Amino acid sequence: MFFIKLIFSFVLISSSLCSANRWYRMFNTNHDDPCIDRHKRFQRCIPDFINAAYQKPIYVTSTCGNSPKEFCNLSQLNQNHPIDYLTDINNPNNLTCWQSDLIKQNDNVSLILSFKKKFELTYISLQFCSPNKPDSMAIFKSMDMGLTWIPLQYYSNNCEDIFNKSSNGLITRSNEQEALCIDTKSQLLTMSETRIAFSTLEGRPSAYEFDTSPVLQDWVTATDIKIILLSSNIEPNSYSLADFAVGGRCKCNGHASKCITNSDGRLVCDCKHNTAGDECERCKDFHYDRPWARATQRDANECVVCNCNKHSTKCRFNLELYKMSGHKSGGVCIDCQHNTAGRSCHYCREGFTRDLTQSMTSINACQACNCNNHSQQCRFNKELYLLSGRKSGGICIQCKHNTVGRHCSYCKETFYRDPNLSITHPDICKGNQ
Ligand SMILES: [Ca+2]
């Protein structure tokens, strides 16, 4: 049963998530970045599927040997049942078992596994060392490093009383994030096995459209897993587990092929496609020309650099502009330098004129008009520019204050220049009276 579930899980997540890597391996044996295809285009990439619990420390609320020592001695030949045995190498021919202390009626044991980062989980499996399994068991996940817990699955011989859940629950497209309670009385086959496995996507209608289902993408995401084993026996009871396994991948939203330890010692995605963040969940700085999106099989949805013509290194995203452009470009440059202005720093700001002998990306693309404060507008004249020894090519237009000339430095006919005022003074030209 477990293997059927396991295969199901693999088919689901592997078929939807692995294709990019599979195609990569078929056609791209000579280059090593799974996030880029053979045509050097971005493509979805995902970290390897792993047992995310393997050799991880587990926090448990009870381990035998801590209270009456005789108990461990009596029940097991091997007296040592430490927590490490939950996540060590699982050899079916030589099981190593963790064992709880004696649990009183209505008490419980909790096991907590922390990934310290978001993972996307395919299955959670527990192998018991003996058929003595708890009457009730619950699997929870946290998405915020253990601050809050969300139920994933319940198991009980009395779902209604223990968990206040019906054992006939049904998952439809309207409640795909709901935990079911599995009636262990009616599923004797499953419960007589020593391994219990919960597949995160099994029976959830959108599982085959995982790529386009934010609800299920969220459902399989966890930073921590908590297992609660409840005892309803009148006599104190002990539970023994050989293996705690969690199949899944480091969550990188399709923008990284591996997770690495960063300089702070934290596990984070090795983000590609111009993305950033622990889970590559945002665009990196200055790459806001279109909105962030998770990579899909069809589209890497890489973040795109803003085009500021080399006059700015800062930009922001504007949704309205993005929509107006037909979902092509929404970046708006901030703080354009070199006397440029505009959404892409693509024209000259007031008082400056475009030097047409320079490329728009040149730091000299915009020249001061030099209109002596009598105009803010000028046009560029290439001949004049060359004649001036490439110093000045602007011709002022719309000179005010009764001035005229290329630099608004002469008075109009019938006006004369006041010799006591500076050329930039607004009253420089006086009328003849
Ligand atoms: Ca073990």
GROMACS .gro file of C-alpha atoms and ligand atoms in nm:
model
  434
    1MET     CA    1   0.000   0.000   0.000
    2PHE     CA    2   0.274   0.236   0.094
    3PHE     CA    3   0.454   0.171  -0.231
    4ILE     CA    4   0.137   0.230  -0.429
    5LYS     CA    5   0.103   0.564  -0.255
    6LEU     CA    6   0.466   0.637  -0.307
    7ILE     CA    7   0.442   0.562  -0.678
    8PHE     CA    8   0.130   0.776  -0.700
    9SER     CA    9   0.309   1.062  -0.531
   10PHE     CA   10   0.607   1.031  -0.756
   11VAL     CA   11   0.390   1.024  -1.068
   12LEU     CA   12   0.214   1.340  -0.957
   13ILE     CA   13   0.491   1.566  -0.841
   14SER     CA   14   0.757   1.407  -1.055
   15SER     CA   15   0.557   1.427  -1.374
   16SER     CA   16   0.470   1.787  -1.319
   17LEU     CA   17   0.795   1.905  -1.166
   18CYS     CA   18   1.058   1.674  -1.310
   19SER     CA   19   0.990   1.721  -1.677
   20ALA     CA   20   1.214   2.022  -1.704
   21ASN     CA   21   1.505   1.835  -1.549
   22ARG     CA   22   1.434   1.523  -1.751
   23TRP     CA   23   1.437   1.711  -2.079
   24TYR     CA   24   1.744   1.887  -1.967
   25ARG     CA   25   1.922   1.557  -1.911
   26MET     CA   26   1.811   1.420  -2.248
   27PHE     CA   27   1.931   1.710  -2.452
   28ASN     CA   28   2.179   1.901  -2.245
   29THR     CA   29   2.438   1.655  -2.133
   30ASN     CA   30   2.717   1.897  -2.203
   31HIS     CA   31   2.628   2.188  -1.989
   32ASP     CA   32   2.571   2.202  -1.621
   33ASP     CA   33   2.303   2.456  -1.541
   34PRO     CA   34   1.962   2.287  -1.523
   35CYS     CA   35   1.801   2.632  -1.510
   36ILE     CA   36   1.906   2.707  -1.871
   37ASP     CA   37   1.816   2.499  -2.178
   38ARG     CA   38   2.038   2.407  -2.472
   39HIS     CA   39   1.932   2.724  -2.656
   40LYS     CA   40   2.054   2.922  -2.355
   41ARG     CA   41   1.700   3.014  -2.261
   42PHE     CA   42   1.576   3.002  -1.906
   43GLN     CA   43   1.379   2.693  -1.811
   44ARG     CA   44   1.219   2.569  -1.493
   45CYS     CA   45   1.456   2.395  -1.255
   46ILE     CA   46   1.392   2.220  -0.923
   47PRO     CA   47   1.604   2.076  -0.643
   48ASP     CA   48   1.637   1.697  -0.617
   49PHE     CA   49   1.368   1.488  -0.453
   50ILE     CA   50   1.500   1.379  -0.112
   51ASN     CA   51   1.403   1.228   0.220
   52ALA     CA   52   1.400   1.560   0.400
   53ALA     CA   53   1.398   1.389   0.740
   54TYR     CA   54   1.708   1.179   0.684
   55GLN     CA   55   1.958   1.230   0.966
   56LYS     CA   56   1.772   1.543   1.080
   57PRO     CA   57   1.727   1.592   1.453
   58ILE     CA   58   1.373   1.527   1.573
   59TYR     CA   59   1.226   1.692   1.879
   60VAL     CA   60   1.018   1.441   2.078
   61THR     CA   61   0.827   1.495   2.401
   62SER     CA   62   0.903   1.150   2.543
   63THR     CA   63   1.174   0.889   2.502
   64CYS     CA   64   1.191   0.577   2.711
   65GLY     CA   65   1.459   0.551   2.973
   66ASN     CA   66   1.397   0.900   3.105
   67SER     CA   67   1.152   0.773   3.367
   68PRO     CA   68   1.143   0.422   3.533
   69LYS     CA   69   1.440   0.259   3.370
   70GLU     CA   70   1.303  -0.092   3.417
   71PHE     CA   71   1.040  -0.022   3.157
   72CYS     CA   72   1.288  -0.005   2.871
   73ASN     CA   73   1.476  -0.304   3.007
   74LEU     CA   74   1.164  -0.517   3.026
   75SER     CA   75   1.013  -0.441   2.688
   76GLN     CA   76   1.316  -0.454   2.460
   77LEU     CA   77   1.626  -0.664   2.427
   78ASN     CA   78   1.817  -0.362   2.315
   79GLN     CA   79   1.782  -0.098   2.583
   80ASN     CA   80   1.888   0.194   2.376
   81HIS     CA   81   1.614   0.369   2.176
   82PRO     CA   82   1.735   0.722   2.114
   83ILE     CA   83   1.571   0.986   1.896
   84ASP     CA   84   1.842   0.946   1.630
   85TYR     CA   85   1.697   0.605   1.544
   86LEU     CA   86   1.393   0.780   1.390
   87THR     CA   87   1.590   0.924   1.101
   88ASP     CA   88   1.895   0.700   1.062
   89ILE     CA   89   1.956   0.468   0.765
   90ASN     CA   90   1.650   0.247   0.742
   91ASN     CA   91   1.761  -0.112   0.691
   92PRO     CA   92   1.452  -0.340   0.680
   93ASN     CA   93   1.667  -0.634   0.797
   94ASN     CA   94   1.798  -0.452   1.099
   95LEU     CA   95   1.547  -0.198   1.225
   96THR     CA   96   1.670   0.057   1.475
   97CYS     CA   97   1.383   0.184   1.686
   98TRP     CA   98   1.306   0.492   1.886
   99GLN     CA   99   1.068   0.423   2.172
  100SER     CA  100   0.849   0.651   2.377
  101ASP     CA  101   0.811   0.636   2.747
  102LEU     CA  102   0.491   0.492   2.892
  103ILE     CA  103   0.198   0.710   2.785
  104LYS     CA  104  -0.099   0.740   3.015
  105GLN     CA  105  -0.455   0.730   2.890
  106ASN     CA  106  -0.552   1.045   2.696
  107ASP     CA  107  -0.191   1.160   2.696
  108ASN     CA  108   0.016   1.196   2.384
  109VAL     CA  109   0.365   1.202   2.236
  110SER     CA  110   0.468   1.466   1.983
  111LEU     CA  111   0.744   1.441   1.727
  112ILE     CA  112   0.857   1.760   1.554
  113LEU     CA  113   1.079   1.782   1.250
  114SER     CA  114   1.205   2.128   1.147
  115PHE     CA  115   1.340   2.191   0.798
  116LYS     CA  116   1.424   2.553   0.891
  117LYS     CA  117   1.310   2.645   0.540
  118LYS     CA  118   1.006   2.592   0.321
  119PHE     CA  119   0.987   2.252   0.153
  120GLU     CA  120   0.729   2.106  -0.085
  121LEU     CA  121   0.625   1.768   0.048
  122THR     CA  122   0.503   1.464  -0.143
  123TYR     CA  123   0.461   1.219   0.144
  124ILE     CA  124   0.514   1.170   0.515
  125SER     CA  125   0.566   0.816   0.632
  126LEU     CA  126   0.605   0.647   0.970
  127GLN     CA  127   0.720   0.292   1.018
  128PHE     CA  128   0.624   0.140   1.351
  129CYS     CA  129   0.842  -0.126   1.509
  130SER     CA  130   0.551  -0.337   1.616
  131PRO     CA  131   0.184  -0.369   1.527
  132ASN     CA  132   0.115  -0.176   1.847
  133LYS     CA  133   0.010   0.152   1.693
  134PRO     CA  134  -0.173   0.437   1.861
  135ASP     CA  135  -0.553   0.444   1.838
  136SER     CA  136  -0.532   0.798   1.710
  137MET     CA  137  -0.268   0.995   1.534
  138ALA     CA  138  -0.250   1.341   1.374
  139ILE     CA  139  -0.010   1.498   1.125
  140PHE     CA  140   0.032   1.876   1.133
  141LYS     CA  141   0.248   2.116   0.935
  142SER     CA  142   0.374   2.464   1.002
  143MET     CA  143   0.453   2.723   0.734
  144ASP     CA  144   0.601   2.976   0.976
  145MET     CA  145   0.879   2.787   1.155
  146GLY     CA  146   0.649   2.636   1.417
  147LEU     CA  147   0.451   2.944   1.524
  148THR     CA  148   0.119   2.807   1.397
  149TRP     CA  149   0.013   2.456   1.300
  150ILE     CA  150  -0.224   2.335   1.029
  151PRO     CA  151  -0.364   1.979   1.024
  152LEU     CA  152  -0.273   1.762   0.726
  153GLN     CA  153  -0.428   1.429   0.820
  154TYR     CA  154  -0.591   1.250   1.113
  155TYR     CA  155  -0.612   0.877   1.183
  156SER     CA  156  -0.844   0.738   1.447
  157ASN     CA  157  -1.076   0.455   1.538
  158ASN     CA  158  -1.312   0.728   1.657
  159CYS     CA  159  -1.274   1.034   1.435
  160GLU     CA  160  -1.589   1.205   1.560
  161ASP     CA  161  -1.508   1.197   1.931
  162ILE     CA  162  -1.131   1.234   1.922
  163PHE     CA  163  -1.086   1.491   1.643
  164ASN     CA  164  -1.441   1.618   1.595
  165LYS     CA  165  -1.412   1.516   1.228
  166SER     CA  166  -1.630   1.294   1.015
  167SER     CA  167  -1.455   0.983   0.886
  168ASN     CA  168  -1.647   1.018   0.559
  169GLY     CA  169  -1.487   1.344   0.455
  170LEU     CA  170  -1.455   1.420   0.088
  171ILE     CA  171  -1.211   1.651  -0.084
  172THR     CA  172  -1.353   1.862  -0.366
  173ARG     CA  173  -1.210   2.163  -0.548
  174SER     CA  174  -1.366   2.387  -0.284
  175ASN     CA  175  -1.182   2.237   0.017
  176GLU     CA  176  -0.850   2.113  -0.114
  177GLN     CA  177  -0.665   2.233   0.196
  178GLU     CA  178  -0.877   2.031   0.437
  179ALA     CA  179  -0.739   1.749   0.651
  180LEU     CA  180  -0.931   1.422   0.640
  181CYS     CA  181  -0.976   1.179   0.923
  182ILE     CA  182  -0.906   0.818   0.821
  183ASP     CA  183  -1.116   0.568   1.010
  184THR     CA  184  -0.865   0.305   1.124
  185LYS     CA  185  -1.143   0.056   1.203
  186SER     CA  186  -1.264   0.042   0.845
  187GLN     CA  187  -0.916   0.052   0.697
  188LEU     CA  188  -0.776  -0.250   0.873
  189LEU     CA  189  -0.558  -0.337   0.580
  190THR     CA  190  -0.373  -0.009   0.600
  191MET     CA  191  -0.354  -0.008   0.973
  192SER     CA  192  -0.234  -0.367   1.005
  193GLU     CA  193   0.080  -0.270   0.818
  194THR     CA  194   0.358  -0.126   1.024
  195ARG     CA  195   0.407   0.168   0.788
  196ILE     CA  196   0.160   0.454   0.759
  197ALA     CA  197   0.210   0.693   0.471
  198PHE     CA  198   0.028   1.015   0.396
  199SER     CA  199   0.049   1.143   0.039
  200THR     CA  200  -0.006   1.516   0.031
  201LEU     CA  201  -0.176   1.524  -0.310
  202GLU     CA  202  -0.360   1.194  -0.315
  203GLY     CA  203  -0.732   1.238  -0.372
  204ARG     CA  204  -0.702   1.614  -0.423
  205PRO     CA  205  -0.875   1.705  -0.752
  206SER     CA  206  -0.627   1.971  -0.868
  207ALA     CA  207  -0.327   1.740  -0.821
  208TYR     CA  208  -0.293   1.691  -1.195
  209GLU     CA  209  -0.288   2.066  -1.249
  210PHE     CA  210  -0.039   2.126  -0.970
  211ASP     CA  211   0.149   2.379  -1.184
  212THR     CA  212  -0.154   2.607  -1.197
  213SER     CA  213  -0.296   2.542  -0.852
  214PRO     CA  214  -0.169   2.794  -0.595
  215VAL     CA  215  -0.400   2.626  -0.342
  216LEU     CA  216  -0.221   2.293  -0.367
  217GLN     CA  217   0.122   2.454  -0.401
  218ASP     CA  218   0.044   2.612  -0.065
  219TRP     CA  219  -0.100   2.287   0.075
  220VAL     CA  220   0.224   2.092   0.017
  221THR     CA  221   0.444   2.371   0.159
  222ALA     CA  222   0.585   2.329   0.510
  223THR     CA  223   0.872   2.444   0.729
  224ASP     CA  224   0.798   2.191   1.006
  225ILE     CA  225   0.607   1.866   1.054
  226LYS     CA  226   0.450   1.758   1.381
  227ILE     CA  227   0.319   1.407   1.452
  228ILE     CA  228   0.098   1.351   1.754
  229LEU     CA  229   0.043   0.995   1.881
  230LEU     CA  230  -0.253   0.973   2.119
  231SER     CA  231  -0.312   0.695   2.364
  232SER     CA  232  -0.663   0.591   2.468
  233ASN     CA  233  -0.554   0.270   2.643
  234ILE     CA  234  -0.650   0.241   3.007
  235GLU     CA  235  -0.314   0.080   3.077
  236PRO     CA  236  -0.010   0.299   3.011
  237ASN     CA  237   0.126   0.229   2.667
  238SER     CA  238   0.448   0.284   2.474
  239TYR     CA  239   0.500   0.342   2.102
  240SER     CA  240   0.801   0.248   1.900
  241LEU     CA  241   0.897   0.385   1.560
  242ALA     CA  242   1.166   0.257   1.326
  243ASP     CA  243   1.157   0.531   1.065
  244PHE     CA  244   1.023   0.880   1.007
  245ALA     CA  245   1.059   0.977   0.640
  246VAL     CA  246   0.944   1.288   0.454
  247GLY     CA  247   0.966   1.289   0.075
  248GLY     CA  248   0.994   1.630  -0.079
  249ARG     CA  249   1.199   1.906  -0.232
  250CYS     CA  250   1.350   2.226  -0.108
  251LYS     CA  251   1.093   2.488  -0.223
  252CYS     CA  252   1.236   2.727  -0.482
  253ASN     CA  253   0.932   2.799  -0.701
  254GLY     CA  254   1.099   2.653  -1.010
  255HIS     CA  255   1.385   2.904  -1.002
  256ALA     CA  256   1.669   2.698  -0.848
  257SER     CA  257   1.811   2.352  -0.897
  258LYS     CA  258   1.959   2.330  -0.549
  259CYS     CA  259   1.953   2.469  -0.199
  260ILE     CA  260   2.272   2.589  -0.037
  261THR     CA  261   2.386   2.711   0.303
  262ASN     CA  262   2.422   3.089   0.292
  263SER     CA  263   2.672   3.307   0.478
  264ASP     CA  264   2.439   3.316   0.783
  265GLY     CA  265   2.442   2.937   0.794
  266ARG     CA  266   2.081   2.912   0.675
  267LEU     CA  267   1.954   2.678   0.402
  268VAL     CA  268   1.834   2.888   0.107
  269CYS     CA  269   1.764   2.839  -0.264
  270ASP     CA  270   2.046   2.904  -0.508
  271CYS     CA  271   1.821   3.138  -0.709
  272LYS     CA  272   1.847   3.178  -1.086
  273HIS     CA  273   1.623   3.350  -1.345
  274ASN     CA  274   1.697   3.692  -1.187
  275THR     CA  275   1.504   3.597  -0.873
  276ALA     CA  276   1.593   3.640  -0.506
  277GLY     CA  277   1.476   3.541  -0.158
  278ASP     CA  278   1.499   3.221   0.046
  279GLU     CA  279   1.248   3.055  -0.189
  280CYS     CA  280   1.326   3.269  -0.498
  281GLU     CA  281   0.988   3.421  -0.421
  282ARG     CA  282   1.063   3.768  -0.558
  283CYS     CA  283   1.253   3.940  -0.837
  284LYS     CA  284   1.605   4.055  -0.758
  285ASP     CA  285   1.683   4.426  -0.745
  286PHE     CA  286   1.640   4.622  -1.069
  287HIS     CA  287   1.455   4.328  -1.234
  288TYR     CA  288   1.100   4.453  -1.203
  289ASP     CA  289   0.996   4.491  -1.566
  290ARG     CA  290   0.731   4.224  -1.521
  291PRO     CA  291   0.574   4.069  -1.213
  292TRP     CA  292   0.729   3.775  -1.032
  293ALA     CA  293   0.575   3.436  -1.109
  294ARG     CA  294   0.650   3.076  -1.027
  295ALA     CA  295   0.820   2.888  -1.312
  296THR     CA  296   0.603   2.639  -1.499
  297GLN     CA  297   0.681   2.359  -1.737
  298ARG     CA  298   0.607   2.590  -2.029
  299ASP     CA  299   0.752   2.914  -1.907
  300ALA     CA  300   1.044   2.987  -1.675
  301ASN     CA  301   0.874   3.319  -1.591
  302GLU     CA  302   1.211   3.473  -1.528
  303CYS     CA  303   1.235   3.825  -1.389
  304VAL     CA  304   1.335   4.085  -1.647
  305VAL     CA  305   1.578   4.371  -1.599
  306CYS     CA  306   1.442   4.728  -1.621
  307ASN     CA  307   1.557   4.925  -1.921
  308CYS     CA  308   1.688   5.258  -1.792
  309ASN     CA  309   1.934   5.323  -2.074
  310LYS     CA  310   2.219   5.298  -1.822
  311HIS     CA  311   2.101   5.615  -1.644
  312SER     CA  312   1.960   5.446  -1.332
  313THR     CA  313   2.005   5.134  -1.123
  314LYS     CA  314   1.670   5.162  -0.949
  315CYS     CA  315   1.320   5.087  -1.075
  316ARG     CA  316   0.976   4.981  -0.960
  317PHE     CA  317   0.691   4.782  -1.113
  318ASN     CA  318   0.374   4.956  -1.230
  319LEU     CA  319   0.080   4.726  -1.294
  320GLU     CA  320  -0.121   4.976  -1.501
  321LEU     CA  321   0.169   5.035  -1.740
  322TYR     CA  322   0.226   4.661  -1.759
  323LYS     CA  323  -0.137   4.603  -1.857
  324MET     CA  324  -0.129   4.888  -2.110
  325SER     CA  325   0.180   4.737  -2.273
  326GLY     CA  326  -0.004   4.410  -2.332
  327HIS     CA  327   0.172   4.238  -2.041
  328LYS     CA  328   0.515   4.308  -2.182
  329SER     CA  329   0.679   4.577  -1.973
  330GLY     CA  330   0.590   4.746  -1.645
  331GLY     CA  331   0.920   4.874  -1.510
  332VAL     CA  332   0.954   5.242  -1.420
  333CYS     CA  333   1.302   5.382  -1.365
  334ILE     CA  334   1.362   5.585  -1.050
  335ASP     CA  335   1.607   5.869  -1.006
  336CYS     CA  336   1.731   5.901  -1.367
  337GLN     CA  337   2.084   6.041  -1.380
  338HIS     CA  338   2.282   6.236  -1.644
  339ASN     CA  339   2.002   6.490  -1.697
  340THR     CA  340   1.766   6.228  -1.835
  341ALA     CA  341   1.400   6.174  -1.752
  342GLY     CA  342   1.110   5.946  -1.836
  343ARG     CA  343   1.000   5.596  -1.756
  344SER     CA  344   1.312   5.448  -1.915
  345CYS     CA  345   1.535   5.755  -1.868
  346HIS     CA  346   1.494   5.780  -2.243
  347TYR     CA  347   1.466   6.156  -2.295
  348CYS     CA  348   1.633   6.472  -2.166
  349ARG     CA  349   1.495   6.662  -1.872
  350GLU     CA  350   1.380   7.022  -1.899
  351GLY     CA  351   1.661   7.261  -1.984
  352PHE     CA  352   1.858   6.993  -2.165
  353THR     CA  353   1.862   6.877  -2.523
  354ARG     CA  354   1.936   6.545  -2.678
  355ASP     CA  355   2.284   6.525  -2.827
  356LEU     CA  356   2.213   6.327  -3.142
  357THR     CA  357   2.577   6.245  -3.198
  358GLN     CA  358   2.571   6.037  -2.881
  359SER     CA  359   2.380   5.720  -2.809
  360MET     CA  360   2.091   5.749  -2.561
  361THR     CA  361   2.286   5.530  -2.320
  362SER     CA  362   2.584   5.769  -2.316
  363ILE     CA  363   2.638   5.979  -2.005
  364ASN     CA  364   2.663   6.275  -2.249
  365ALA     CA  365   2.331   6.202  -2.421
  366CYS     CA  366   2.175   6.520  -2.279
  367GLN     CA  367   2.331   6.864  -2.309
  368ALA     CA  368   2.244   7.178  -2.116
  369CYS     CA  369   2.050   7.427  -2.327
  370ASN     CA  370   2.231   7.728  -2.182
  371CYS     CA  371   1.952   7.979  -2.243
  372ASN     CA  372   2.056   8.226  -1.971
  373ASN     CA  373   1.739   8.153  -1.768
  374HIS     CA  374   1.516   8.289  -2.047
  375SER     CA  375   1.403   7.950  -2.177
  376GLN     CA  376   1.395   7.591  -2.062
  377GLN     CA  377   1.376   7.446  -2.411
  378CYS     CA  378   1.621   7.396  -2.690
  379ARG     CA  379   1.683   7.175  -2.987
  380PHE     CA  380   2.003   7.010  -3.093
  381ASN     CA  381   2.189   7.121  -3.405
  382LYS     CA  382   2.461   6.888  -3.518
  383GLU     CA  383   2.644   7.142  -3.740
  384LEU     CA  384   2.664   7.395  -3.460
  385TYR     CA  385   2.780   7.122  -3.226
  386LEU     CA  386   3.065   7.024  -3.456
  387LEU     CA  387   3.155   7.389  -3.518
  388SER     CA  388   3.178   7.449  -3.142
  389GLY     CA  389   3.437   7.173  -3.115
  390ARG     CA  390   3.176   6.930  -2.973
  391LYS     CA  391   3.100   7.160  -2.682
  392SER     CA  392   2.752   7.292  -2.741
  393GLY     CA  393   2.484   7.209  -2.997
  394GLY     CA  394   2.167   7.344  -2.837
  395ILE     CA  395   1.959   7.620  -2.995
  396CYS     CA  396   1.720   7.781  -2.748
  397ILE     CA  397   1.357   7.806  -2.850
  398GLN     CA  398   1.077   8.023  -2.712
  399CYS     CA  399   1.311   8.275  -2.550
  400LYS     CA  400   1.120   8.484  -2.297
  401HIS     CA  401   1.175   8.829  -2.141
  402ASN     CA  402   1.201   8.985  -2.488
  403THR     CA  403   1.522   8.799  -2.563
  404VAL     CA  404   1.626   8.628  -2.886
  405GLY     CA  405   1.922   8.433  -3.019
  406ARG     CA  406   2.066   8.087  -2.990
  407HIS     CA  407   2.125   8.133  -2.617
  408CYS     CA  408   1.850   8.399  -2.564
  409SER     CA  409   2.137   8.642  -2.513
  410TYR     CA  410   2.015   8.933  -2.733
  411CYS     CA  411   1.726   9.171  -2.697
  412LYS     CA  412   1.444   9.174  -2.951
  413GLU     CA  413   1.422   9.456  -3.203
  414THR     CA  414   1.307   9.781  -3.038
  415PHE     CA  415   1.442   9.656  -2.701
  416TYR     CA  416   1.776   9.742  -2.553
  417ARG     CA  417   1.995   9.566  -2.298
  418ASP     CA  418   2.016   9.717  -1.950
  419PRO     CA  419   2.393   9.744  -1.891
  420ASN     CA  420   2.344   9.733  -1.513
  421LEU     CA  421   2.185   9.392  -1.506
  422SER     CA  422   2.325   9.044  -1.552
  423ILE     CA  423   2.238   8.865  -1.875
  424THR     CA  424   2.031   8.615  -1.679
  425HIS     CA  425   1.810   8.883  -1.519
  426PRO     CA  426   1.445   8.874  -1.631
  427ASP     CA  427   1.446   9.255  -1.685
  428ILE     CA  428   1.759   9.252  -1.899
  429CYS     CA  429   1.574   9.383  -2.207
  430LYS     CA  430   1.409   9.721  -2.175
  431GLY     CA  431   1.161   9.863  -2.424
  432ASN     CA  432   1.235  10.192  -2.608
  433GLN     CA  433   1.014  10.467  -2.465
  434CA      CA  434   1.559   0.361   1.242
   0.00000   0.00000   0.00000
